Each structure stands twice: as structure tokens, then as C-alpha cells.
XYZ file of C-alpha atoms in Angstrom:
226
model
C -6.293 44.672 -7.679
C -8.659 47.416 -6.169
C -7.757 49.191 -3.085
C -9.687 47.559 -0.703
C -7.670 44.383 -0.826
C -4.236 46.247 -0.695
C -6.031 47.923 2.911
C -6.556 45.089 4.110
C -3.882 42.268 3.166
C -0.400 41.877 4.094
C 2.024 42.936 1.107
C 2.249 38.657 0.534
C -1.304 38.214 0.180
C -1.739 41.255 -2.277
C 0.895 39.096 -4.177
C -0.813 35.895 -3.944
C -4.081 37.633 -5.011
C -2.263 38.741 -7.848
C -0.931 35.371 -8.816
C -4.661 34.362 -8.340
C -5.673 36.695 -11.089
C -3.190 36.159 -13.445
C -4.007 32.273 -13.203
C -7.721 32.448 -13.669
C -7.837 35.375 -16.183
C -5.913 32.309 -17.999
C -7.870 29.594 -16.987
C -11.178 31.333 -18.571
C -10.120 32.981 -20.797
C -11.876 31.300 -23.671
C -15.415 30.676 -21.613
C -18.462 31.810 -23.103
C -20.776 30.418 -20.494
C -21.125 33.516 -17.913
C -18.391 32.248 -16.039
C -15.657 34.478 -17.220
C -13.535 36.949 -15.810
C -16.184 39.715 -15.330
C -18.472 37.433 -13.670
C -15.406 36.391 -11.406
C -14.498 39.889 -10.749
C -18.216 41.102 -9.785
C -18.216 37.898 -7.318
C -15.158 39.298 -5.584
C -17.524 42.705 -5.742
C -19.751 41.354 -4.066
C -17.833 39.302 -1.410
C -15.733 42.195 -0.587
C -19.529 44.030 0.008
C -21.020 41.399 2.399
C -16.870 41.152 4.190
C -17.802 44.676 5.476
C -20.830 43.592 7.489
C -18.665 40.131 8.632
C -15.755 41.594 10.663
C -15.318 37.934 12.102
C -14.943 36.165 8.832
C -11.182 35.220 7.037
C -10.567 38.363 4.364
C -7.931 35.904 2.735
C -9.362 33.417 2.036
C -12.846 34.687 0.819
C -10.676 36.718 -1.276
C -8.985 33.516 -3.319
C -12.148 31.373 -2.963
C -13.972 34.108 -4.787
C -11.088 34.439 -7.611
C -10.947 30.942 -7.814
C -14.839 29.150 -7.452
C -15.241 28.417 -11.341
C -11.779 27.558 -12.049
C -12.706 23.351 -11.001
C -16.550 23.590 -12.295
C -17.503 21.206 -14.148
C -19.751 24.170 -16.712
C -16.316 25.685 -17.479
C -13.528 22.602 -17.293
C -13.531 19.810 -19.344
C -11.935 17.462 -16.769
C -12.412 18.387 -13.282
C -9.762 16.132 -11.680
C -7.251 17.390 -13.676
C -8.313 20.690 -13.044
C -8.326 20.198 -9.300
C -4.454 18.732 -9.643
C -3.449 22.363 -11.589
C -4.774 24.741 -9.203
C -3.389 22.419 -5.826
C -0.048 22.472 -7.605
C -0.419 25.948 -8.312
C -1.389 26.871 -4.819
C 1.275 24.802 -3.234
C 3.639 27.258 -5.073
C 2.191 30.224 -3.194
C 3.624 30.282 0.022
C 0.347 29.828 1.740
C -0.338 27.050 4.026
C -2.182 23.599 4.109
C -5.198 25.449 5.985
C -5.950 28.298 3.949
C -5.761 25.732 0.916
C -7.794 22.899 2.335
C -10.319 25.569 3.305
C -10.215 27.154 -0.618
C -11.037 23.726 -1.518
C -13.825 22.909 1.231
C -15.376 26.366 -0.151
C -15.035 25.596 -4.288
C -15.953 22.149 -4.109
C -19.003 22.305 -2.068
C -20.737 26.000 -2.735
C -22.394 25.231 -5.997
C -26.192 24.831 -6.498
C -26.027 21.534 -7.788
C -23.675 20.256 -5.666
C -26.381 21.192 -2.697
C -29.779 19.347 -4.525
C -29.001 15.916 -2.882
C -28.000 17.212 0.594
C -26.996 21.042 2.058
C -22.954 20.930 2.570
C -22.167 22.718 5.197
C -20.418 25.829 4.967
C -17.990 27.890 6.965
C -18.502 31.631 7.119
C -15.781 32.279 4.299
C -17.763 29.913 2.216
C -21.380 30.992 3.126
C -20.270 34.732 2.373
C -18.501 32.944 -1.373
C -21.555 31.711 -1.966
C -23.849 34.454 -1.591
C -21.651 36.692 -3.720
C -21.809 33.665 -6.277
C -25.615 33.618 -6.216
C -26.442 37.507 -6.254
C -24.325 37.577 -9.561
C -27.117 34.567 -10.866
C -29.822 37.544 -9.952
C -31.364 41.255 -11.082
C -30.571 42.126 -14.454
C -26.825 40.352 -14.600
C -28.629 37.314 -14.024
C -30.994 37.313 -16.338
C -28.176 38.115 -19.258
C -26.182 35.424 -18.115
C -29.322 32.904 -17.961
C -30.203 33.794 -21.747
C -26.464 33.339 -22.654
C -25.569 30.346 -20.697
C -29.294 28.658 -22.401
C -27.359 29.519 -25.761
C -24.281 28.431 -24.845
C -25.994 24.799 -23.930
C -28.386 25.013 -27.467
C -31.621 25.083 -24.923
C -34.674 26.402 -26.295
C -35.681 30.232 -24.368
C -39.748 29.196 -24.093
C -42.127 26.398 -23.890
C -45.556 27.275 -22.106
C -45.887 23.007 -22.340
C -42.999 22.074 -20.659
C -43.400 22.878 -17.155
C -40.912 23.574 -14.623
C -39.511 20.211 -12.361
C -40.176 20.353 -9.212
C -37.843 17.775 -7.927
C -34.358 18.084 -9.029
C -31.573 15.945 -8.123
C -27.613 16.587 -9.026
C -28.046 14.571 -12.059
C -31.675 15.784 -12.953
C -30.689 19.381 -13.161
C -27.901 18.551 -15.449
C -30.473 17.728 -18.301
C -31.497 19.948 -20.785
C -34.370 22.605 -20.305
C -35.750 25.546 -21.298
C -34.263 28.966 -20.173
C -37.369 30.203 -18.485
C -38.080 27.147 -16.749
C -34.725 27.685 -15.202
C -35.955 31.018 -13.137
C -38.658 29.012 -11.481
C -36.050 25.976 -10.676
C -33.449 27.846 -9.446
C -33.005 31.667 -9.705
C -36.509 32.491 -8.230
C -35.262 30.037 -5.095
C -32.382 31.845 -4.392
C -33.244 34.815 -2.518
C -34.489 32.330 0.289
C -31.122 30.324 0.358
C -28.733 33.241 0.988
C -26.547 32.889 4.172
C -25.790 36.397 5.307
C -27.950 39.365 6.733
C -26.280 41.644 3.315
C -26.780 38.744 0.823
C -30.262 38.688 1.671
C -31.143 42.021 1.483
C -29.241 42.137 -1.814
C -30.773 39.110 -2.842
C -34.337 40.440 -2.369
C -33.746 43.492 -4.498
C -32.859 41.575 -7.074
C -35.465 38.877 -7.370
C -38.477 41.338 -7.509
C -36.822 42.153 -10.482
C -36.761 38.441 -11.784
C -40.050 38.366 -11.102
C -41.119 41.238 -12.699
C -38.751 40.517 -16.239
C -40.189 36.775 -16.232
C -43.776 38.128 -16.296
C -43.264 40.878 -18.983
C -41.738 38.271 -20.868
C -44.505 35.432 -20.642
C -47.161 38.243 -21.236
C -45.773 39.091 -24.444
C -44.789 35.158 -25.255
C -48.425 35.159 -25.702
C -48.521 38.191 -27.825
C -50.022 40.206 -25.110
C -48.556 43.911 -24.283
């Protein structure tokens, strides 16, 4: 646990954190998706960032929702109700209270990408600020790695200038296989205009120019241009 969450948790919340960690370093420890530990850990980076410009916003629980976001996903569990069970019995043995862990829940369940293509849940500021931190680890050169890894991981193909990118995508549409590239212009180049906070964006910006940028370099030489 760094020292910005012992500064600014009591001493049972630095032990619930802990818990936290020890549970999801367990949880995925055998993913090979992009949604392991390290990506967990920059998340909480990156929440803990945009928490300094959102004095008003529950330390606590963006702490755990951060720890804990890919722990009921559907990319990383094989059976999400089950999952969901584990980690409400596990948070029941906390010592933290029905609020905190109905709010953990409102954030997990409802923050992903996917789970927004039908409709836009609504957020609370803990989850907004989860969220952000989620997406800005999808962007700049992180992102791309994880993109090109998670398109192995699911046996999709990197390139095909004939297969354009959708342009309507639905919850179960975007589940269906595609090709890695075409998954910049569905998603990750849309993401800089989604983020909820005033750091998130200006994070967020940074990092798609470089998108941008990569994606062009690499349909340029695709084409066996320099």
C-alpha cells in the first residue's frame, strides 16, 4: 500500500485496503487479458491522481472500487454471478457497512464501456472519478499494449483495411469478434470525449493524440509505406 492511502485512511481502512489487495492479487492472478494486477494497480494510480483535484469525493470508497472493478467482469470471470456472491461475502467480512458496499457495487457493475452502449448509467462522483482512471489506463502507449494483447488473447486478427469499423454498437454487438485496429476507432479514439472529470480529461487528451498518431504510423506502413 503506497503512502498516500495510509495519509489519508483511518488505520481500519488501510486494513481493509489491504484485504482488498490480497483478494484480487488472487482473483487475477492467472489473467492474461490486460486486466491483471498491474493494470489494477495503475487504475488506483490514476484514481488517487484525479482524488487530488476532487476534495468532495469519498477517498474510501474510490479506493476499493478501483482495487476491485475487474474482479466481477465478465473479460476476466467465467461466471459473473458467482463472482458477484464471492466478493459480497467477502466484503460483508470487512467491517464496512451496507453503504460503502452497495455503492462499490453501483460503481463495478455499471462503469464499464459496454455496459454504457445501450443507455449512459449514471454515476456518482466516486464512480465517475473510477471510471476515468479505468479509461486513461485503455489510452497512450499502455493502451495500445494492452489492445494488441487483449486482440491476442481473444484470437482477433491485428488488420483488415476491408473490414471497416461499426458504427453502431450495442452491448451485444461489441461483444463480437473484430479486428484490433478497428477497435481504436470504436472505442479508444471515443474516449477522450467521455471522461467525467476536469483531470481525466486533460489526461485523457494527452493520451489520445498519441493513439492517433501510433494508429496512423501503423496503417501507413500496413500499406508498405514509410
Amino acid at each position: 500500500m503506497n503512502n498516500r492511502i495510509n495519509t489519508k485512511m483511518t488505520t481500519h481502512q488501510q486494513k481493509v485496503v489491504s484485504n482488498i489487495q490480497s483478494f484480487v492479487k488472487q482473483k487475477l492472478a492467472n489473467d492474461f487479458s490486460g486486466h491483471d494486477m498491474a493494470h489494477i494497480e495503475r487504475v488506483v494510480r490514476l484514481a488517487q491522481l484525479i482524488l487530488e483535484d476532487e476534495p468532495n469525493a469519498n477517498y474510501f470508497v474510490v479506493i476499493l472500487s478501483a482495487y476491485l472493478h475487474d474482479v466481477i467482469d465478465e473479460k476476466v470471470v467465467f461466471d459473473v454471478e458467482v463472482a458477484i456472491a464471492q466478493l459480497h461475502d467477502f466484503l460483508q467480512l470487512q467491517n464496512i457497512s451496507d453503504d460503502e458496499t452497495q455503492h462499490i457495487f453501483d460503481i463495478i457493475e455499471n462503469m464499464s464501456y459496454r455496459k454504457n452502449l445501450n443507455h449512459k448509467r449514471k454515476l456518482s462522483l466516486e464512480g465517475q472519478i473510477v471510471q476515468d482512471a479505468d479509461r486513461l489506463d485503455a489510452l497512450g502507449a499502455i493502451g495500445i499494449g494492452r489492445t494488441f494483447y487483449y486482440g491476442g488473447h481473444k484470437h482477433n486478427i491485428m488488420h483488415d483495411p476491408n473490414t471497416p469499423p461499426r458504427t453502431e454498437l450495442t452491448e451485444t454487438s461489441y461483444k463480437q469478434p473484430n479486428t484490433v485496429i478497428n477497435h481504436f476507432y470504436e472505442k479508444l479514439f471515443l474516449l477522450k470525449d467521455m471522461m467525467n472529470t476536469t483531470t481525466g480529461k486533460k489526461i485523457a487528451q494527452q493520451r489520445h493524440e498519441f493513439l492517433v498518431q501510433f494508429v496512423k504510423k501503423f496503417e501507413k506502413e500496413w500499406l508498405g509505406e514509410n
